[in-house]
Amino acid sequence: MKKTLTIIMLCLAANVQWGWAQNTMASIRQRYADMKEYINTHNGTNDNDGAEWMECYHVEARHFLPATGGHKEDVYMYFGEKENPNDLIYAQHFLKFVTTKYNYAVREYYEEYLYDEDGNIAFIYALQPWLDINGDKDLDYEFRFYFNKGKLINTIVKKSPIGENNFVEEYSGTTVRKAHQEFYQGFIAKSKGFMKMFKSMEEVLYNYSE
């Protein structure tokens, strides 16, 4: 009887945990969709200053790399305004979403980073082309990582033959496979780097809230 009760309790706990993760993923997906809609509907040009009608910083880097040639990276950092309880003239900002597109040796890469209002990473999407992960042939890979308060809750990895855009799921679960760990750790490091960059730019370019 005790054994049966224990099994039932474990099953209920697993179902609750899975439901919590799904609800969190659903809310992340909604925030992600809202952010993409915002970008798509606020890309008109302001005739007064040439800026786009959206709250963001845009950083473009160009340089020449030995053995791989020219390198260009575009980073867009979209931000929102925090509540203003102290009646500051200009409200403080928080980083919401980052997109980065770059190339190495004619290979195009694209990544997205979604943050919560506390500065924790909430979602990472990455398109990594021509990665020979399994040693058999080069493939395009899509990575999706979901987080709750910065803690990983789900991973989805898809792959496709190069340039065919015919992705099939390779892995889905609450952990990261050993084969994908290097990429995952790299994305985590970049998510922290973009947050650090945003804070530095805020300090220099938007110091009006004092």
XYZ file of N, CA and C in Angstrom:
630
model
N 0.834 -1.204 0.000
C 0.000 0.000 0.000
C 0.869 1.254 0.000
N 1.892 1.238 0.885
C 2.785 2.386 0.958
C 3.522 2.585 -0.360
N 3.937 1.456 -0.985
C 4.650 1.536 -2.251
C 3.772 2.131 -3.333
N 2.503 1.690 -3.363
C 1.562 2.217 -4.351
C 1.330 3.704 -4.145
N 1.152 4.114 -2.888
C 0.928 5.521 -2.564
C 2.136 6.372 -2.972
N 3.335 5.837 -2.740
C 4.559 6.567 -3.108
C 4.626 6.773 -4.613
N 4.294 5.722 -5.376
C 4.321 5.821 -6.842
C 3.321 6.862 -7.324
N 2.117 6.852 -6.717
C 1.089 7.824 -7.101
C 1.556 9.242 -6.828
N 2.167 9.451 -5.651
C 2.646 10.785 -5.284
C 3.749 11.255 -6.231
N 4.637 10.334 -6.610
C 5.705 10.689 -7.539
C 5.148 11.062 -8.898
N 4.142 10.330 -9.350
C 3.510 10.634 -10.641
C 2.829 11.997 -10.610
N 2.135 12.273 -9.506
C 1.479 13.574 -9.378
C 2.494 14.705 -9.370
N 3.598 14.496 -8.649
C 4.645 15.522 -8.596
C 5.244 15.760 -9.971
N 5.449 14.670 -10.726
C 6.012 14.803 -12.074
C 5.055 15.554 -12.977
N 3.750 15.262 -12.865
C 2.760 15.949 -13.690
C 2.686 17.423 -13.351
N 2.757 17.757 -12.051
C 2.737 19.160 -11.634
C 3.961 19.886 -12.168
N 5.131 19.247 -12.061
C 6.376 19.846 -12.543
C 6.303 20.080 -14.050
N 5.794 19.104 -14.800
C 5.682 19.238 -16.247
C 4.696 20.331 -16.612
N 3.578 20.382 -15.893
C 2.605 21.440 -16.148
C 3.172 22.813 -15.882
N 3.945 22.949 -14.803
C 4.592 24.223 -14.485
C 5.530 24.640 -15.602
N 6.333 23.675 -16.106
C 7.277 23.983 -17.182
C 6.541 24.396 -18.443
N 5.453 23.693 -18.764
C 4.698 24.026 -19.963
C 4.083 25.417 -19.854
N 3.533 25.730 -18.672
C 2.954 27.061 -18.489
C 4.013 28.142 -18.633
N 5.183 27.881 -18.092
C 6.262 28.842 -18.216
C 6.682 28.993 -19.674
N 6.797 27.886 -20.383
C 7.157 27.935 -21.786
C 6.098 28.665 -22.599
N 4.834 28.466 -22.248
C 3.763 29.154 -22.956
C 3.861 30.660 -22.769
N 4.155 31.093 -21.546
C 4.276 32.525 -21.290
C 5.501 33.099 -21.996
N 6.584 32.334 -22.051
C 7.780 32.777 -22.760
C 7.481 32.924 -24.244
N 6.800 31.949 -24.803
C 6.460 32.007 -26.226
C 5.558 33.198 -26.543
N 4.654 33.526 -25.628
C 3.789 34.685 -25.847
C 4.598 35.975 -25.803
N 5.494 36.099 -24.821
C 6.351 37.284 -24.735
C 7.248 37.397 -25.959
N 7.740 36.258 -26.418
C 8.580 36.242 -27.615
C 7.780 36.716 -28.836
N 6.574 36.202 -28.987
C 5.725 36.604 -30.116
C 5.394 38.091 -30.045
N 5.108 38.589 -28.836
C 4.820 40.018 -28.668
C 6.031 40.865 -29.052
N 7.222 40.383 -28.690
C 8.439 41.129 -29.003
C 8.678 41.162 -30.504
N 8.470 40.059 -31.177
C 8.656 40.006 -32.626
C 7.647 40.904 -33.331
N 6.412 40.925 -32.824
C 5.395 41.809 -33.411
C 5.772 43.270 -33.215
N 6.284 43.585 -32.023
C 6.721 44.955 -31.747
C 7.801 45.386 -32.738
N 8.772 44.519 -32.975
C 9.852 44.847 -33.899
C 9.310 45.036 -35.315
N 8.421 44.151 -35.723
C 7.881 44.213 -37.085
C 7.000 45.428 -37.321
N 6.396 45.962 -36.251
C 5.458 47.086 -36.419
C 6.047 48.424 -36.001
N 7.316 48.444 -35.587
C 7.954 49.700 -35.174
C 9.254 49.940 -35.928
N 9.295 49.502 -37.172
C 10.526 49.645 -37.939
C 10.459 50.777 -38.955
N 9.476 51.669 -38.804
C 9.432 52.846 -39.658
C 10.487 53.857 -39.238
N 10.891 54.696 -40.170
C 11.947 55.663 -39.893
C 11.373 56.995 -39.435
N 11.954 57.529 -38.374
C 11.604 58.857 -37.879
C 12.341 59.889 -38.722
N 11.614 60.743 -39.435
C 12.233 61.718 -40.334
C 13.041 62.772 -39.598
N 12.759 62.956 -38.307
C 13.462 64.014 -37.566
C 14.922 63.661 -37.284
N 15.173 62.397 -36.903
C 16.545 62.051 -36.536
C 17.057 60.791 -37.208
N 16.248 60.195 -38.068
C 16.689 58.996 -38.768
C 16.587 57.724 -37.964
N 16.200 57.834 -36.691
C 16.072 56.646 -35.844
C 14.803 55.878 -36.198
N 14.760 54.643 -35.826
C 13.567 53.845 -36.025
C 12.627 54.032 -34.841
N 11.338 53.809 -35.080
C 10.340 54.005 -34.035
C 10.308 52.814 -33.097
N 11.390 52.593 -32.397
C 11.429 51.533 -31.396
C 12.510 51.879 -30.390
N 12.386 51.307 -29.200
C 13.361 51.547 -28.141
C 14.466 50.490 -28.242
N 15.626 50.875 -28.763
C 16.704 49.904 -28.907
C 18.039 50.612 -29.084
N 19.093 49.872 -28.826
C 20.443 50.256 -29.208
C 20.878 49.332 -30.340
N 21.557 49.906 -31.325
C 22.051 49.117 -32.446
C 23.562 49.271 -32.513
N 24.259 48.145 -32.455
C 25.724 48.143 -32.526
C 26.137 47.348 -33.756
N 26.978 47.942 -34.581
C 27.498 47.252 -35.760
C 29.016 47.171 -35.665
N 29.542 45.964 -35.785
C 30.991 45.751 -35.713
C 31.480 45.209 -37.048
N 32.574 45.787 -37.547
C 33.194 45.324 -38.794
C 34.695 45.197 -38.576
N 35.244 44.057 -38.924
C 36.693 43.919 -38.881
C 37.122 42.735 -39.731
N 38.419 42.679 -40.007
C 38.986 41.646 -40.867
C 39.713 40.636 -39.991
N 39.324 39.364 -40.138
C 39.900 38.304 -39.311
C 40.887 37.475 -40.117
N 42.054 37.192 -39.566
C 43.023 36.350 -40.272
C 42.421 34.988 -40.622
N 42.667 34.538 -41.829
C 42.265 33.214 -42.334
C 40.782 33.112 -42.680
N 39.930 33.962 -42.109
C 38.491 33.871 -42.411
C 37.957 35.084 -43.155
N 38.716 36.182 -43.224
C 38.294 37.340 -43.999
C 37.433 38.309 -43.227
N 36.616 39.050 -43.972
C 35.792 40.095 -43.383
C 34.724 39.551 -42.455
N 34.503 40.262 -41.388
C 33.520 39.853 -40.380
C 32.638 41.048 -40.042
N 31.336 40.831 -40.044
C 30.391 41.880 -39.669
C 29.365 41.299 -38.709
N 29.058 42.057 -37.665
C 28.038 41.633 -36.702
C 27.126 42.799 -36.378
N 25.823 42.548 -36.449
C 24.805 43.528 -36.075
C 24.115 43.051 -34.807
N 24.121 43.885 -33.782
C 23.471 43.567 -32.514
C 22.402 44.615 -32.239
N 21.181 44.165 -32.016
C 20.086 45.047 -31.619
C 19.685 44.688 -30.189
N 19.660 45.691 -29.319
C 19.267 45.500 -27.924
C 17.999 46.305 -27.660
N 16.881 45.615 -27.507
C 15.580 46.251 -27.297
C 15.303 46.345 -25.796
N 14.844 47.498 -25.359
C 14.650 47.690 -23.928
C 13.282 48.288 -23.622
N 12.887 48.148 -22.366
C 11.652 48.743 -21.880
C 11.953 49.683 -20.728
N 10.922 50.349 -20.242
C 11.080 51.276 -19.124
C 10.558 50.653 -17.834
N 11.343 50.781 -16.772
C 10.899 50.309 -15.465
C 9.888 51.288 -14.886
N 9.091 50.793 -13.926
C 8.172 51.686 -13.234
C 8.957 52.798 -12.551
N 8.349 53.957 -12.450
C 9.059 55.164 -12.021
C 8.490 55.689 -10.701
N 8.757 54.983 -9.593
C 8.140 55.381 -8.318
C 8.728 56.662 -7.733
N 9.916 57.044 -8.166
C 10.589 58.216 -7.596
C 10.410 59.472 -8.431
N 9.487 59.426 -9.384
C 9.214 60.587 -10.243
C 10.473 61.101 -10.932
N 11.284 60.167 -11.418
C 12.453 60.565 -12.181
C 12.009 61.158 -13.510
N 12.768 62.102 -14.017
C 12.410 62.728 -15.298
C 12.380 61.692 -16.408
N 13.389 60.817 -16.407
C 13.446 59.746 -17.384
C 13.513 58.420 -16.632
N 12.611 57.523 -16.966
C 12.571 56.229 -16.287
C 13.783 55.386 -16.651
N 14.177 54.523 -15.738
C 15.277 53.613 -16.011
C 14.838 52.531 -17.000
N 15.793 51.979 -17.714
C 15.525 50.961 -18.720
C 15.885 49.564 -18.210
N 15.302 48.561 -18.841
C 15.727 47.181 -18.626
C 15.771 46.477 -19.979
N 16.732 45.593 -20.130
C 16.927 44.879 -21.392
C 15.860 43.798 -21.547
N 15.188 43.805 -22.700
C 14.131 42.841 -22.968
C 14.544 41.753 -23.962
N 15.239 42.174 -25.026
C 15.439 41.254 -26.144
C 16.674 41.674 -26.924
N 17.460 40.693 -27.346
C 18.660 40.954 -28.146
C 18.630 40.057 -29.373
N 18.943 40.639 -30.525
C 19.174 39.842 -31.731
C 20.582 40.127 -32.222
N 21.239 39.104 -32.721
C 22.573 39.290 -33.283
C 22.713 38.422 -34.522
N 23.220 39.047 -35.575
C 23.465 38.341 -36.839
C 24.910 38.599 -37.231
N 25.640 37.536 -37.554
C 27.047 37.708 -37.864
C 27.505 36.603 -38.806
N 28.704 36.773 -39.344
C 29.252 35.798 -40.279
C 30.688 35.465 -39.920
N 31.045 34.220 -40.179
C 32.428 33.766 -40.123
C 32.688 32.923 -41.370
N 33.663 33.341 -42.168
C 34.069 32.559 -43.347
C 32.851 32.175 -44.195
N 32.048 33.173 -44.548
C 30.829 33.075 -45.374
C 29.730 32.224 -44.730
N 29.846 31.923 -43.477
C 28.783 31.223 -42.758
C 27.974 32.240 -41.961
N 26.663 32.222 -42.129
C 25.788 33.186 -41.466
C 25.203 32.583 -40.189
N 25.293 33.326 -39.109
C 24.778 32.898 -37.805
C 23.729 33.894 -37.326
N 22.769 33.396 -36.570
C 21.719 34.268 -36.031
C 21.311 33.771 -34.655
N 21.161 34.716 -33.707
C 20.786 34.360 -32.342
C 19.818 35.378 -31.758
N 18.992 34.916 -30.834
C 18.050 35.782 -30.121
C 18.103 35.453 -28.631
N 17.994 36.494 -27.806
C 18.046 36.339 -26.351
C 16.907 37.145 -25.737
N 16.028 36.463 -25.020
C 14.898 37.101 -24.346
C 15.166 37.110 -22.842
N 14.955 38.267 -22.199
C 15.227 38.427 -20.766
C 13.940 38.760 -20.013
N 13.914 38.440 -18.713
C 12.800 38.893 -17.891
C 13.165 40.246 -17.269
N 12.226 40.842 -16.527
C 12.438 42.188 -15.998
C 13.499 42.230 -14.902
N 13.848 41.080 -14.358
C 14.897 41.030 -13.337
C 16.282 40.827 -13.940
N 16.351 40.762 -15.275
C 17.632 40.598 -15.939
C 18.063 39.160 -16.141
N 17.185 38.198 -15.833
C 17.508 36.786 -16.042
C 17.224 36.390 -17.484
N 18.032 35.507 -18.024
C 17.755 34.994 -19.354
C 16.508 34.121 -19.298
N 15.613 34.294 -20.272
C 14.361 33.534 -20.299
C 14.286 32.592 -21.492
N 14.928 32.975 -22.591
C 14.847 32.150 -23.802
C 16.027 32.471 -24.702
N 16.581 31.441 -25.319
C 17.652 31.594 -26.299
C 17.280 30.807 -27.544
N 17.364 31.472 -28.683
C 17.233 30.797 -29.979
C 18.521 31.019 -30.753
N 19.028 29.979 -31.410
C 20.252 30.127 -32.187
C 20.200 29.243 -33.423
N 20.562 29.829 -34.556
C 20.761 29.089 -35.796
C 22.251 28.995 -36.037
N 22.784 27.772 -35.955
C 24.211 27.527 -36.107
C 24.423 26.644 -37.334
N 24.912 27.194 -38.417
C 25.036 26.412 -39.650
C 26.307 25.576 -39.718
N 26.195 24.476 -40.444
C 27.340 23.673 -40.839
C 28.121 23.126 -39.652
N 27.438 22.712 -38.638
C 28.113 22.166 -37.467
C 28.171 20.646 -37.571
N 29.356 20.104 -37.650
C 29.545 18.668 -37.774
C 29.580 18.050 -36.378
N 28.436 18.059 -35.678
C 28.387 17.620 -34.285
C 28.682 16.127 -34.153
N 28.099 15.320 -35.022
C 28.241 13.874 -34.890
C 29.368 13.300 -35.738
N 30.058 14.120 -36.460
C 31.200 13.656 -37.225
C 30.865 12.970 -38.528
N 29.585 13.006 -38.948
C 29.236 12.313 -40.188
C 29.120 13.294 -41.363
N 28.369 14.377 -41.188
C 28.257 15.366 -42.248
C 27.812 16.687 -41.641
N 28.039 17.775 -42.377
C 27.677 19.099 -41.887
C 26.170 19.293 -41.970
N 25.631 19.967 -40.955
C 24.197 20.208 -40.866
C 23.942 21.610 -40.333
N 22.748 22.133 -40.604
C 22.276 23.336 -39.933
C 21.579 22.906 -38.647
N 21.861 23.620 -37.558
C 21.245 23.303 -36.276
C 20.458 24.491 -35.743
N 19.301 24.207 -35.165
C 18.519 25.186 -34.416
C 18.495 24.763 -32.956
N 18.821 25.718 -32.093
C 18.774 25.477 -30.652
C 17.722 26.376 -30.024
N 16.939 25.817 -29.101
C 16.004 26.596 -28.296
C 16.163 26.176 -26.838
N 16.411 27.162 -25.986
C 16.577 26.916 -24.556
C 15.591 27.800 -23.796
N 14.824 27.191 -22.898
C 13.834 27.903 -22.100
C 14.282 27.930 -20.634
N 14.044 29.054 -19.979
C 14.501 29.231 -18.600
C 13.386 29.813 -17.730
N 13.446 29.508 -16.450
C 12.604 30.169 -15.462
C 13.510 30.771 -14.406
N 13.506 32.099 -14.314
C 14.387 32.825 -13.400
C 15.846 32.439 -13.615
N 16.211 32.263 -14.878
C 17.584 31.948 -15.233
C 17.944 30.479 -15.155
N 17.022 29.629 -14.720
C 17.292 28.201 -14.599
C 16.691 27.454 -15.781
N 17.491 26.620 -16.427
C 17.048 25.885 -17.607
C 15.894 24.950 -17.272
N 14.842 25.002 -18.097
C 13.698 24.116 -17.894
C 13.403 23.256 -19.116
N 13.898 23.647 -20.293
C 13.648 22.811 -21.467
C 14.633 23.145 -22.583
N 14.986 22.129 -23.347
C 15.893 22.262 -24.482
C 15.271 21.589 -25.693
N 15.333 22.254 -26.837
C 14.883 21.667 -28.099
C 15.982 21.882 -29.130
N 16.420 20.798 -29.753
C 17.449 20.874 -30.784
C 16.894 20.259 -32.062
N 17.002 21.007 -33.167
C 16.563 20.523 -34.472
C 17.715 20.611 -35.458
N 17.647 19.781 -36.503
C 18.700 19.789 -37.513
C 18.096 19.662 -38.903
N 18.884 20.108 -39.880
C 18.442 20.066 -41.268
C 19.656 19.947 -42.168
N 19.537 19.272 -43.311
C 20.632 19.334 -44.289
C 20.909 20.791 -44.668
N 22.141 21.074 -44.971
C 22.557 22.452 -45.220
C 21.688 23.122 -46.276
N 21.142 24.276 -45.911
C 20.410 25.108 -46.853
C 19.031 24.625 -47.235
N 18.561 23.502 -46.694
C 17.268 22.954 -47.109
C 16.108 23.448 -46.251
N 16.398 23.986 -45.069
C 15.360 24.499 -44.168
C 14.277 23.448 -43.916
N 14.718 22.230 -43.728
C 13.805 21.106 -43.475
C 14.182 20.488 -42.131
N 13.869 21.214 -41.056
C 14.346 20.834 -39.728
C 13.504 19.722 -39.114
N 14.192 18.779 -38.505
C 13.543 17.711 -37.744
C 14.146 17.704 -36.349
N 13.358 17.298 -35.380
C 13.810 17.334 -33.991
C 14.842 16.236 -33.727
N 15.950 16.629 -33.132
C 16.984 15.679 -32.732
C 16.897 15.365 -31.246
N 16.511 16.359 -30.457
C 16.452 16.148 -29.011
C 15.496 17.154 -28.383
N 14.783 16.695 -27.352
C 13.942 17.560 -26.536
C 13.964 17.033 -25.113
N 14.271 17.906 -24.141
C 14.326 17.473 -22.754
C 14.695 18.605 -21.828
N 14.765 18.305 -20.550
C 15.012 19.336 -19.543
C 16.496 19.561 -19.273
N 17.355 18.789 -19.925
C 18.803 18.951 -19.757
C 19.432 19.262 -21.116
N 20.749 19.380 -21.121
C 21.499 19.612 -22.355
C 22.418 18.427 -22.575
N 22.342 17.850 -23.755
C 23.207 16.717 -24.068
C 24.676 17.148 -24.093
N 25.541 16.162 -23.842
C 26.982 16.438 -23.850
C 27.426 16.997 -25.196
N 26.851 16.501 -26.292
C 27.231 16.961 -27.628
C 26.901 18.424 -27.853
N 25.949 18.950 -27.067
C 25.508 20.336 -27.255
C 26.004 21.267 -26.159
N 26.709 20.734 -25.181
C 27.105 21.525 -24.021
C 27.974 22.732 -24.398
N 28.917 22.515 -25.319
C 29.818 23.607 -25.691
C 29.043 24.781 -26.274
N 28.065 24.485 -27.117
C 27.249 25.544 -27.707
C 26.397 26.230 -26.641
N 25.804 25.420 -25.770
C 24.971 25.961 -24.698
C 25.760 26.911 -23.806
N 26.926 26.493 -23.382
C 27.747 27.339 -22.518
C 28.153 28.622 -23.245
N 28.405 28.519 -24.538
C 28.728 29.710 -25.319
C 27.572 30.687 -25.378
N 26.361 30.170 -25.553
C 25.183 31.042 -25.594
C 24.947 31.709 -24.230
N 25.125 30.950 -23.161
C 24.959 31.516 -21.825
C 25.955 32.645 -21.604
N 27.202 32.423 -22.005
C 28.226 33.463 -21.851
C 27.858 34.706 -22.655
N 27.325 34.518 -23.867
C 26.944 35.660 -24.687
C 25.751 36.395 -24.092
N 24.808 35.656 -23.492
C 23.660 36.319 -22.870
C 24.111 37.248 -21.755
N 25.118 36.825 -21.003
C 25.667 37.661 -19.936
C 26.466 38.819 -20.525
N 27.186 38.555 -21.615
C 27.960 39.604 -22.253
C 27.086 40.705 -22.817
N 25.949 40.337 -23.424
C 25.040 41.348 -23.956
C 24.421 42.185 -22.835
N 24.120 41.534 -21.714
C 23.586 42.286 -20.580
C 24.624 43.287 -20.074
N 25.860 42.855 -19.996
C 26.942 43.739 -19.557
C 27.124 44.893 -20.540
N 27.050 44.616 -21.834
C 27.169 45.652 -22.849
C 26.031 46.668 -22.722
N 24.810 46.147 -22.519
C 23.651 47.030 -22.387
C 23.806 47.969 -21.192
N 24.220 47.429 -20.068
C 24.384 48.256 -18.873
C 25.465 49.311 -19.076
N 26.533 48.944 -19.774
C 27.595 49.897 -20.043
C 27.106 51.024 -20.946
N 26.318 50.673 -21.965
C 25.783 51.683 -22.870
C 24.791 52.588 -22.155
N 23.998 51.998 -21.281
C 23.055 52.801 -20.508
C 23.789 53.829 -19.654
N 24.871 53.393 -19.038
C 25.629 54.280 -18.160
C 26.223 55.454 -18.928
N 26.632 55.197 -20.165
C 27.272 56.239 -20.963
C 26.253 57.086 -21.731
N 25.259 56.426 -22.330
C 24.355 57.107 -23.264
C 23.041 57.550 -22.642
N 22.697 56.993 -21.505
C 21.377 57.293 -20.925
C 21.516 57.500 -19.432
N 22.248 58.527 -19.058
C 22.478 58.803 -17.641
C 21.623 59.988 -17.186
N 20.352 60.006 -17.625
C 19.467 61.128 -17.328
C 18.525 60.863 -16.163
N 18.628 59.694 -15.535
C 17.650 59.337 -14.515
C 18.062 59.790 -13.121
N 19.249 60.376 -12.990
C 19.677 60.826 -11.668
C 18.902 62.086 -11.248
